[in-house]
Tab-separated table of C-alpha atoms in Angstrom:
chain	number	residue	atom	x	y	z
F	9	MET	CA	-9.856	-113.257	-55.095
F	10	ALA	CA	-7.219	-112.204	-57.684
F	11	ASN	CA	-8.752	-109.133	-58.042
F	12	GLU	CA	-11.327	-107.088	-56.206
F	13	ASN	CA	-14.395	-106.009	-58.292
F	14	TRP	CA	-16.312	-103.103	-57.847
F	15	ASN	CA	-19.709	-101.698	-59.158
F	16	LEU	CA	-20.976	-98.986	-56.793
F	17	GLU	CA	-23.908	-97.856	-59.191
F	18	THR	CA	-21.610	-96.022	-61.449
F	19	ASN	CA	-22.055	-95.570	-65.137
F	20	SER	CA	-18.848	-96.869	-65.742
F	21	GLU	CA	-17.331	-100.579	-66.290
F	22	LEU	CA	-15.998	-102.596	-63.469
F	23	THR	CA	-12.761	-101.789	-62.430
F	24	SER	CA	-10.084	-103.770	-60.296
F	25	GLU	CA	-7.040	-103.166	-58.416
F	26	ALA	CA	-3.340	-105.259	-58.765
F	27	GLY	CA	-2.354	-107.593	-56.096
F	28	SER	CA	-4.089	-110.626	-54.442
F	29	PRO	CA	-4.741	-111.697	-50.943
F	30	VAL	CA	-1.312	-112.784	-50.362
F	31	ALA	CA	0.351	-110.671	-51.759
F	32	LEU	CA	-1.544	-107.039	-52.002
F	33	VAL	CA	0.878	-104.167	-54.302
F	34	ASN	CA	-1.599	-101.530	-53.119
F	35	ALA	CA	-4.822	-102.534	-50.900
F	36	PRO	CA	-8.155	-102.325	-52.054
F	37	ARG	CA	-9.529	-99.109	-52.043
F	38	THR	CA	-12.765	-98.994	-49.478
F	39	ALA	CA	-16.032	-98.003	-51.108
F	40	GLU	CA	-15.852	-94.694	-49.358
F	41	GLN	CA	-12.614	-94.001	-50.932
F	42	ARG	CA	-14.311	-94.656	-53.840
F	43	VAL	CA	-17.211	-92.562	-53.550
F	44	ALA	CA	-15.201	-89.679	-52.346
F	45	ASP	CA	-13.209	-90.016	-55.661
F	46	ARG	CA	-16.535	-89.676	-57.760
F	47	PRO	CA	-16.678	-86.926	-60.483
F	48	ALA	CA	-18.307	-83.552	-59.582
F	49	GLU	CA	-21.372	-84.339	-62.029
F	50	TYR	CA	-21.373	-88.494	-61.129
F	51	GLY	CA	-25.728	-89.050	-60.558
F	52	ASP	CA	-26.708	-85.694	-62.181
F	53	ASN	CA	-30.222	-86.322	-63.174
F	54	VAL	CA	-29.856	-87.252	-66.950
F	55	VAL	CA	-31.122	-83.458	-68.603
F	56	PRO	CA	-32.013	-82.222	-72.068
F	57	PRO	CA	-28.837	-80.835	-74.065
F	58	LYS	CA	-28.835	-77.264	-75.551
F	59	PRO	CA	-31.363	-76.755	-78.240
F	60	THR	CA	-30.164	-75.532	-81.372
F	61	TRP	CA	-31.816	-73.166	-84.252
F	62	TYR	CA	-32.580	-74.474	-87.797
F	63	LYS	CA	-29.932	-73.412	-90.496
F	64	THR	CA	-30.509	-72.520	-93.827
F	65	ALA	CA	-28.318	-74.204	-96.591
F	66	ASP	CA	-25.597	-71.216	-96.490
F	67	GLY	CA	-25.622	-72.025	-92.461
F	68	ASP	CA	-28.149	-68.654	-91.541
F	69	ASP	CA	-29.984	-69.108	-88.763
F	70	THR	CA	-34.198	-69.577	-89.455
F	71	GLY	CA	-35.509	-69.829	-85.961
F	72	ALA	CA	-37.704	-67.040	-87.034
F	73	GLY	CA	-39.078	-69.132	-89.935
F	74	ARG	CA	-42.285	-66.630	-90.218
F	75	VAL	CA	-42.044	-63.169	-88.889
F	76	GLU	CA	-45.351	-60.872	-88.910
F	77	PRO	CA	-46.136	-57.804	-87.493
F	78	ARG	CA	-47.424	-59.937	-84.405
F	79	GLU	CA	-46.735	-63.430	-84.865
F	80	ILE	CA	-42.966	-65.341	-84.596
F	81	GLN	CA	-42.666	-68.414	-85.496
F	82	LEU	CA	-39.734	-70.223	-84.259
F	83	PHE	CA	-37.836	-73.840	-85.138
F	84	TRP	CA	-35.422	-75.906	-83.512
F	85	HIS	CA	-33.430	-78.789	-82.933
F	86	SER	CA	-33.517	-80.632	-79.700
F	87	ASN	CA	-29.955	-82.330	-80.467
F	88	ILE	CA	-31.056	-85.644	-79.120
F	89	GLY	CA	-30.383	-88.857	-80.933
F	90	GLU	CA	-30.346	-87.152	-84.245
F	91	ILE	CA	-28.923	-89.055	-87.048
F	92	GLN	CA	-27.864	-87.652	-90.457
F	93	ALA	CA	-30.103	-88.534	-93.140
F	94	HIS	CA	-28.528	-91.370	-95.533
F	95	SER	CA	-26.130	-92.392	-93.016
F	96	GLN	CA	-25.721	-95.706	-92.740
F	97	MET	CA	-27.270	-98.197	-90.193
F	98	PRO	CA	-24.922	-100.596	-88.456
F	99	PRO	CA	-24.891	-101.970	-85.753
F	100	LEU	CA	-28.196	-102.094	-86.468
F	101	PRO	CA	-29.246	-104.300	-89.065
F	102	PRO	CA	-30.216	-102.136	-92.960
F	103	THR	CA	-34.427	-102.077	-92.535
F	104	PRO	CA	-35.912	-104.259	-95.629
F	105	ASP	CA	-35.874	-102.119	-98.916
F	106	ALA	CA	-33.646	-99.450	-97.681
F	107	GLY	CA	-30.573	-100.234	-98.827
F	108	GLY	CA	-28.713	-100.074	-95.774
F	109	TYR	CA	-29.317	-96.681	-94.757
F	110	ASN	CA	-31.946	-94.528	-92.688
F	111	LEU	CA	-34.010	-91.666	-93.644
F	112	GLY	CA	-33.381	-89.881	-91.040
F	113	SER	CA	-34.988	-89.684	-87.267
F	114	ARG	CA	-36.556	-86.745	-85.786
F	115	GLY	CA	-39.035	-88.630	-83.417
F	116	LEU	CA	-35.386	-89.452	-81.395
F	117	ASP	CA	-35.128	-85.758	-81.008
F	118	HIS	CA	-38.129	-86.085	-77.857
F	119	ILE	CA	-36.247	-88.552	-75.795
F	120	TYR	CA	-36.345	-87.489	-72.192
F	121	ILE	CA	-38.080	-83.898	-73.459
F	122	ALA	CA	-41.768	-83.369	-71.658
F	123	GLY	CA	-41.192	-79.559	-72.999
F	124	HIS	CA	-39.638	-76.159	-73.935
F	125	ARG	CA	-39.776	-73.053	-72.468
F	126	VAL	CA	-39.295	-70.092	-74.527
F	127	ASN	CA	-38.040	-67.242	-73.067
F	128	VAL	CA	-38.204	-63.426	-74.334
F	129	THR	CA	-34.891	-62.335	-72.973
F	130	GLY	CA	-35.142	-59.788	-70.348
F	131	GLU	CA	-39.280	-59.778	-70.538
F	132	GLY	CA	-40.574	-63.017	-70.252
F	133	ASP	CA	-41.696	-66.148	-70.912
F	134	VAL	CA	-44.368	-68.702	-72.689
F	135	THR	CA	-44.284	-72.752	-72.257
F	136	VAL	CA	-44.658	-75.081	-74.992
F	137	PRO	CA	-45.914	-78.408	-73.588
F	138	GLY	CA	-44.416	-81.877	-75.203
F	139	GLY	CA	-41.825	-82.506	-77.687
F	140	ASP	CA	-42.865	-80.025	-80.128
F	141	THR	CA	-39.368	-78.587	-81.443
F	142	ASP	CA	-41.657	-75.731	-83.181
F	143	VAL	CA	-43.570	-72.416	-82.019
F	144	ILE	CA	-45.751	-69.373	-83.042
F	145	LEU	CA	-44.729	-67.027	-80.664
F	146	SER	CA	-47.889	-64.786	-80.190
F	147	GLY	CA	-46.950	-62.996	-77.126
F	148	TYR	CA	-45.061	-63.850	-73.827
F	149	TRP	CA	-45.472	-63.484	-70.062
F	150	ASP	CA	-44.461	-60.444	-68.334
F	151	ARG	CA	-43.317	-61.312	-64.917
F	152	THR	CA	-42.185	-57.796	-63.836
F	153	ASP	CA	-44.780	-58.420	-61.283
F	154	PRO	CA	-44.003	-62.043	-60.433
F	155	VAL	CA	-47.074	-62.217	-58.440
F	156	HIS	CA	-49.666	-61.107	-61.310
F	157	PRO	CA	-47.813	-61.879	-64.654
F	158	GLN	CA	-49.204	-60.256	-67.631
F	159	TRP	CA	-49.728	-61.812	-71.041
F	160	VAL	CA	-47.892	-59.017	-73.704
F	161	ARG	CA	-48.690	-59.652	-77.179
F	162	ILE	CA	-46.260	-59.684	-79.839
F	163	GLN	CA	-45.688	-55.465	-81.855
F	164	PRO	CA	-44.611	-54.496	-84.942
F	165	ALA	CA	-41.452	-53.092	-85.721
F	166	THR	CA	-40.179	-54.607	-82.650
F	167	SER	CA	-36.677	-56.250	-82.038
F	168	TYR	CA	-37.135	-59.875	-79.906
F	169	THR	CA	-33.834	-61.668	-78.346
F	170	VAL	CA	-35.607	-65.121	-77.922
F	171	THR	CA	-33.933	-68.147	-76.548
F	172	VAL	CA	-35.062	-71.787	-75.569
F	173	ALA	CA	-34.728	-74.475	-73.078
F	174	ALA	CA	-35.832	-77.862	-73.018
F	175	TYR	CA	-36.700	-79.424	-69.617
F	176	ASN	CA	-37.634	-83.389	-68.598
F	177	HIS	CA	-40.353	-85.191	-66.916
F	178	ASP	CA	-38.372	-84.387	-63.281
F	179	ASN	CA	-38.841	-80.366	-64.291
F	180	VAL	CA	-34.950	-80.124	-64.905
F	181	TYR	CA	-34.141	-77.693	-67.314
F	182	GLY	CA	-30.954	-78.138	-70.027
F	183	PRO	CA	-29.092	-75.709	-70.962
F	184	GLU	CA	-30.735	-72.512	-73.190
F	185	SER	CA	-30.013	-71.848	-76.881
F	186	ASP	CA	-27.839	-69.337	-78.019
F	187	PRO	CA	-29.557	-66.266	-78.300
F	188	LEU	CA	-31.503	-65.210	-81.581
F	189	THR	CA	-32.601	-61.709	-82.307
F	190	VAL	CA	-35.744	-61.272	-84.309
F	191	THR	CA	-36.843	-58.074	-85.878
F	192	THR	CA	-40.873	-57.497	-86.585
F	193	PRO	CA	-42.090	-55.891	-89.520
F	194	ALA	CA	-44.008	-52.433	-89.339
F	195	VAL	CA	-47.479	-52.892	-90.533
F	196	GLY	CA	-47.249	-51.284	-93.819
F	197	TYR	CA	-49.642	-50.782	-97.043
F	198	ASP	CA	-48.512	-53.695	-98.027
F	199	ARG	CA	-49.441	-55.820	-95.230
F	200	GLN	CA	-53.248	-56.583	-93.776
F	201	HIS	CA	-53.638	-54.376	-90.896
F	202	THR	CA	-54.013	-55.931	-87.828
F	203	THR	CA	-56.717	-54.731	-84.746
F	204	LEU	CA	-54.785	-52.871	-82.574
F	205	PRO	CA	-55.355	-53.784	-78.946
F	206	PRO	CA	-57.237	-51.229	-77.077
F	207	GLY	CA	-55.868	-49.482	-73.208
F	208	PRO	CA	-56.549	-50.923	-69.910
F	209	VAL	CA	-59.244	-49.767	-67.931
F	210	ASN	CA	-57.782	-48.314	-64.732
F	211	ASP	CA	-60.846	-47.129	-62.476
F	212	LEU	CA	-62.665	-50.241	-61.615
F	213	GLN	CA	-64.685	-49.819	-58.722
F	214	PHE	CA	-67.716	-51.081	-56.760
F	215	GLY	CA	-71.155	-49.435	-57.970
F	216	ALA	CA	-73.287	-50.226	-54.753
F	217	PRO	CA	-72.579	-52.200	-51.626
F	218	LEU	CA	-72.059	-55.617	-51.646
F	219	PRO	CA	-75.340	-57.654	-51.263
F	220	VAL	CA	-76.488	-59.551	-48.047
F	221	ILE	CA	-77.742	-63.335	-49.389
F	222	THR	CA	-80.875	-63.096	-47.622
F	223	SER	CA	-83.119	-65.083	-50.332
F	224	SER	CA	-82.625	-68.070	-52.570
F	225	GLY	CA	-82.159	-65.401	-55.579
F	226	GLY	CA	-78.756	-64.158	-53.996
F	227	GLY	CA	-77.530	-60.672	-55.231
F	228	PRO	CA	-75.836	-59.378	-57.485
F	229	VAL	CA	-72.269	-56.854	-57.872
F	230	ILE	CA	-72.819	-53.782	-59.347
F	231	LEU	CA	-69.498	-52.164	-61.107
F	232	ARG	CA	-68.407	-49.321	-62.684
F	233	TRP	CA	-65.429	-47.662	-64.582
F	234	ASN	CA	-65.077	-44.833	-67.219
F	235	LYS	CA	-65.471	-45.632	-70.959
F	236	GLN	CA	-62.654	-46.042	-73.155
F	237	LEU	CA	-62.241	-44.941	-76.761
F	238	GLY	CA	-62.574	-47.287	-79.672
F	239	VAL	CA	-64.137	-50.288	-77.860
F	240	THR	CA	-66.350	-52.815	-78.956
F	241	LYS	CA	-67.302	-54.394	-75.399
F	242	TYR	CA	-65.749	-55.040	-71.629
F	243	GLU	CA	-65.121	-58.646	-70.289
F	244	VAL	CA	-66.037	-58.827	-66.787
F	245	TYR	CA	-63.903	-61.673	-65.227
F	246	ASN	CA	-63.851	-63.215	-61.266
F	247	ASN	CA	-61.723	-65.778	-59.753
F	248	PRO	CA	-63.175	-66.886	-56.202
F	249	SER	CA	-59.734	-68.768	-55.300
F	250	ARG	CA	-58.857	-68.144	-51.336
F	251	GLU	CA	-55.245	-67.477	-52.912
F	252	THR	CA	-53.514	-64.363	-53.860
F	253	ASP	CA	-50.972	-65.556	-56.009
F	254	VAL	CA	-52.601	-67.435	-58.498
F	255	PRO	CA	-50.767	-68.478	-61.500
F	256	MET	CA	-51.129	-67.973	-65.208
F	257	ASP	CA	-53.269	-70.608	-66.950
F	258	PRO	CA	-51.035	-71.654	-69.843
F	259	ALA	CA	-53.999	-73.013	-71.620
F	260	ARG	CA	-55.951	-69.638	-71.779
F	261	PRO	CA	-52.700	-67.268	-72.647
F	262	GLY	CA	-54.192	-63.587	-70.746
F	263	LEU	CA	-55.627	-65.555	-68.096
F	264	ASN	CA	-54.910	-67.302	-64.193
F	265	VAL	CA	-56.149	-70.328	-63.420
F	266	GLY	CA	-59.628	-70.169	-62.050
F	267	ASP	CA	-60.636	-67.022	-63.684
F	268	VAL	CA	-64.440	-67.475	-64.342
F	269	LYS	CA	-66.242	-64.790	-67.226
F	270	LEU	CA	-68.820	-63.635	-65.663
F	271	GLY	CA	-70.076	-61.739	-68.533
F	272	GLU	CA	-70.261	-59.591	-71.178
F	273	ILE	CA	-71.196	-55.559	-71.595
F	274	ALA	CA	-71.584	-53.817	-74.971
F	275	GLN	CA	-69.542	-50.140	-75.544
F	276	PRO	CA	-72.193	-47.304	-73.890
F	277	ALA	CA	-73.601	-45.287	-76.983
F	278	GLY	CA	-73.780	-41.809	-77.359
F	279	ASN	CA	-72.266	-39.541	-74.756
F	280	THR	CA	-72.737	-42.096	-71.907
F	281	GLN	CA	-69.129	-41.734	-70.222
F	282	THR	CA	-69.797	-44.236	-67.719
F	283	VAL	CA	-69.472	-47.882	-68.179
F	284	THR	CA	-72.128	-50.048	-65.044
F	285	THR	CA	-72.343	-53.735	-65.346
F	286	THR	CA	-74.495	-55.994	-62.826
F	287	THR	CA	-72.826	-59.213	-62.065
F	288	PRO	CA	-75.785	-62.457	-62.124
F	289	ASN	CA	-76.567	-63.067	-58.983
F	290	LEU	CA	-74.436	-64.772	-56.138
F	291	THR	CA	-75.742	-67.136	-53.679
F	292	THR	CA	-72.526	-67.955	-51.467
F	293	PRO	CA	-72.182	-66.109	-48.608
F	294	ASP	CA	-68.500	-64.797	-47.425
F	295	LEU	CA	-67.731	-65.395	-51.355
F	296	ARG	CA	-63.965	-64.071	-52.096
F	297	LEU	CA	-64.165	-61.383	-54.654
F	298	ALA	CA	-60.703	-61.115	-57.270
F	299	LEU	CA	-62.911	-58.817	-60.190
F	300	LYS	CA	-61.085	-57.563	-63.370
F	301	VAL	CA	-62.254	-56.209	-66.317
F	302	ARG	CA	-60.693	-55.801	-69.977
F	303	ALA	CA	-61.497	-54.540	-72.869
F	304	VAL	CA	-62.227	-55.729	-76.492
F	305	ARG	CA	-62.143	-54.237	-80.083
F	306	THR	CA	-63.374	-55.260	-83.010
F	307	ASP	CA	-63.279	-53.966	-86.407
F	308	THR	CA	-63.011	-55.606	-90.423
F	309	ASN	CA	-59.169	-56.929	-89.245
F	310	GLY	CA	-60.039	-58.977	-85.974
F	311	THR	CA	-60.481	-58.965	-82.551
F	312	ALA	CA	-57.880	-57.628	-79.871
F	313	VAL	CA	-57.641	-57.749	-76.333
F	314	GLY	CA	-56.924	-55.529	-73.914
F	315	PRO	CA	-54.704	-55.477	-70.704
F	316	PHE	CA	-56.875	-56.430	-67.738
F	317	SER	CA	-57.621	-53.709	-65.164
F	318	THR	CA	-56.220	-54.113	-61.933
F	319	VAL	CA	-57.823	-56.123	-59.632
F	320	LEU	CA	-60.715	-55.089	-57.598
F	321	ARG	CA	-60.387	-57.513	-54.270
F	322	SER	CA	-63.296	-58.006	-51.747
F	323	GLN	CA	-65.849	-60.719	-50.111
F	324	LEU	CA	-69.527	-61.124	-49.802
F	325	PRO	CA	-70.819	-60.488	-46.506
F	326	PRO	CA	-71.346	-63.414	-44.241
F	327	ALA	CA	-74.545	-65.166	-43.831
F	328	THR	CA	-77.436	-63.613	-41.262
F	329	ALA	CA	-78.475	-66.912	-39.924
F	330	ALA	CA	-77.550	-70.286	-40.111
F	331	PRO	CA	-79.151	-72.462	-42.986
F	332	GLY	CA	-82.777	-74.249	-42.747
F	333	LYS	CA	-83.255	-78.022	-43.899
F	334	ALA	CA	-81.935	-79.134	-47.030
F	335	GLY	CA	-84.043	-80.984	-49.471
F	336	ALA	CA	-83.706	-84.531	-49.493
F	337	PRO	CA	-80.981	-85.625	-51.794
F	338	THR	CA	-82.209	-87.448	-55.621
F	339	LEU	CA	-80.321	-89.754	-57.390
F	340	THR	CA	-78.693	-87.780	-60.749
F	341	GLU	CA	-78.349	-91.342	-62.475
F	342	SER	CA	-81.298	-94.159	-61.780
F	343	PRO	CA	-80.917	-97.056	-61.964
F	344	VAL	CA	-77.536	-97.097	-60.455
F	345	VAL	CA	-74.674	-98.434	-62.874
F	346	GLY	CA	-71.189	-100.375	-61.622
F	347	GLY	CA	-71.835	-99.185	-57.696
F	348	GLN	CA	-71.266	-95.267	-58.851
F	349	VAL	CA	-74.172	-93.348	-56.627
F	350	LYS	CA	-74.600	-90.404	-58.230
F	351	LEU	CA	-76.557	-87.731	-55.841
F	352	THR	CA	-78.147	-84.354	-56.513
F	353	LEU	CA	-78.069	-81.929	-53.482
F	354	VAL	CA	-81.125	-80.143	-53.217
F	355	PRO	CA	-80.542	-76.740	-51.195
F	356	PRO	CA	-82.868	-75.359	-48.359
F	357	SER	CA	-84.592	-72.049	-48.950
F	358	ILE	CA	-83.171	-69.115	-47.723
F	359	GLY	CA	-84.265	-65.685	-45.669
F	360	PRO	CA	-83.973	-63.344	-42.967
F	361	VAL	CA	-84.345	-66.462	-40.847
F	362	ASN	CA	-82.767	-69.022	-42.681
F	363	GLY	CA	-79.264	-68.009	-44.159
F	364	ALA	CA	-77.605	-69.219	-47.258
F	365	PRO	CA	-74.986	-72.443	-46.771
F	366	THR	CA	-71.685	-72.218	-47.807
F	367	TYR	CA	-71.182	-76.112	-47.461
F	368	TYR	CA	-73.220	-79.711	-47.463
F	369	ALA	CA	-72.313	-82.819	-45.876
F	370	VAL	CA	-73.643	-85.719	-46.671
F	371	TYR	CA	-74.151	-88.405	-44.269
F	372	ASP	CA	-75.026	-92.261	-44.814
F	373	GLY	CA	-76.829	-93.442	-41.942
F	374	THR	CA	-74.594	-91.466	-39.043
F	375	ARG	CA	-71.200	-91.833	-41.158
F	376	LYS	CA	-70.387	-88.626	-42.938
F	377	VAL	CA	-69.477	-89.462	-46.639
F	378	ALA	CA	-68.686	-86.413	-48.453
F	379	THR	CA	-68.207	-82.530	-47.674
F	380	VAL	CA	-68.330	-80.423	-50.597
F	381	SER	CA	-68.551	-76.345	-51.290
F	382	ALA	CA	-71.961	-74.860	-51.958
F	383	PRO	CA	-71.164	-73.543	-55.777
F	384	LEU	CA	-73.072	-70.039	-57.369
F	385	GLY	CA	-76.472	-70.885	-57.558
F	386	THR	CA	-76.480	-74.305	-58.218
F	387	ALA	CA	-77.103	-77.620	-56.133
F	388	PRO	CA	-73.824	-79.511	-56.206
F	389	HIS	CA	-72.933	-83.266	-57.529
F	390	VAL	CA	-71.713	-85.789	-55.307
F	391	THR	CA	-70.960	-89.104	-56.389
F	392	LEU	CA	-70.164	-92.412	-54.245
F	393	ALA	CA	-68.377	-95.673	-55.007
F	394	TYR	CA	-70.409	-98.505	-53.065
F	395	LYS	CA	-70.340	-102.302	-53.653
F	396	PRO	CA	-72.779	-104.218	-55.491
F	397	SER	CA	-76.019	-105.176	-53.069
F	398	GLN	CA	-74.852	-102.247	-50.376
F	399	ALA	CA	-78.231	-100.056	-48.683
F	400	TYR	CA	-77.522	-97.001	-47.977
F	401	SER	CA	-79.403	-94.050	-46.357
F	402	PHE	CA	-78.250	-90.577	-47.220
F	403	THR	CA	-79.204	-87.531	-45.724
F	404	VAL	CA	-77.759	-83.770	-46.392
F	405	VAL	CA	-77.185	-81.439	-43.899
F	406	ALA	CA	-76.285	-77.708	-45.176
F	407	GLY	CA	-73.978	-75.521	-42.824
F	408	ASN	CA	-72.093	-71.830	-42.871
F	409	SER	CA	-70.110	-69.986	-40.323
F	410	LEU	CA	-73.352	-69.505	-37.988
F	411	GLY	CA	-73.933	-73.428	-37.681
F	412	THR	CA	-75.557	-75.926	-39.400
F	413	GLY	CA	-79.598	-77.086	-40.225
F	414	THR	CA	-81.130	-79.789	-39.314
F	415	ALA	CA	-80.858	-83.227	-41.851
F	416	SER	CA	-82.697	-83.353	-44.388
F	417	THR	CA	-85.475	-86.080	-45.415
F	418	ALA	CA	-83.432	-89.501	-46.414
F	419	LEU	CA	-82.567	-90.967	-49.708
F	420	THR	CA	-82.816	-94.715	-48.827
F	421	GLY	CA	-82.124	-97.404	-51.638
F	422	THR	CA	-79.456	-100.746	-52.563
F	423	THR	CA	-77.416	-100.861	-55.374
F	424	PRO	CA	-77.601	-103.496	-57.571
F	425	ALA	CA	-76.762	-106.780	-57.226
F	426	SER	CA	-74.072	-106.340	-60.271
């Protein structure tokens, strides 16, 4: 070969070495040598570029396009593939009736971008899913306590310094934009007044011993705390997750993933100073409890919620006996369609002799086909995929930490031929 061509999966064109097999001037470098000579950034993932804030015709930043006492609207460019409006299109052919010019291309901004993260400098952040290049910032996640981040709302008459960074589908972040400082206006007579959020509930505690589940009806948890002034109602949440570090829920600002609303209680009238509430009946022994309460204020200007109380953690007592015999399962949908056999499980009776179940095992003959946890006070549903004309004989066994009950009566049948 007169020249030795190499293409070690580089992003550059093929290179060649001078010389020939007969009279080499410099021997071609080995593959290892070429790898060692690659630049430091060789092979890095494609990362989104640095976003920039929109500017006015005078060149001023307008990232805070609309600023209210408790809300900031931000706009930015993603800086990917932007084409200046009315620029010529070559080497692409002109589009029909476009006179050889394009009209700008904002859609190309979104290439390689899965979302953005707006950071309130020194305070927290908020994630903006997708390639949108604007957001209304009404609050942010304060990560002073990284285990339990708190949602903090934008306040009037306050300066905020914000940056924005884009990330791709591999969660690789590009560089942050230049910082933008925005000052929210005060609430004045020339503005619509907004509802101020109430303060936190600081003294949440149990109002009675936790219930031992000894009946099918289960038992409630009683909570109490001191009355807060200027409050309309209180919201009670639980998170039955077995994790103590539960992440925030981006779809529900102010809540964590798995938070379940147990109920609400109106502000007590008169001179009552203690708020007492009873949760719905809980029917699962050993259930983890992570209870928290927040106050809500509603007036003519709107509704605002306060920060959550400290999380009150505990666990329901274990069962006092193994479960009894579960009821025979039933078909949730009959006839079976498309081989999807949907079952409704029937819990056993619960009492001093037969304890409450914490899980159910479903069998087809002697083969276990599903295991599901026992939810709060309801019978679970199970969906199984079966072939056409396949016979089945389903039984259910209820269990808890003390043992299992006897198998239920069987539900037998055959899936349709097609």
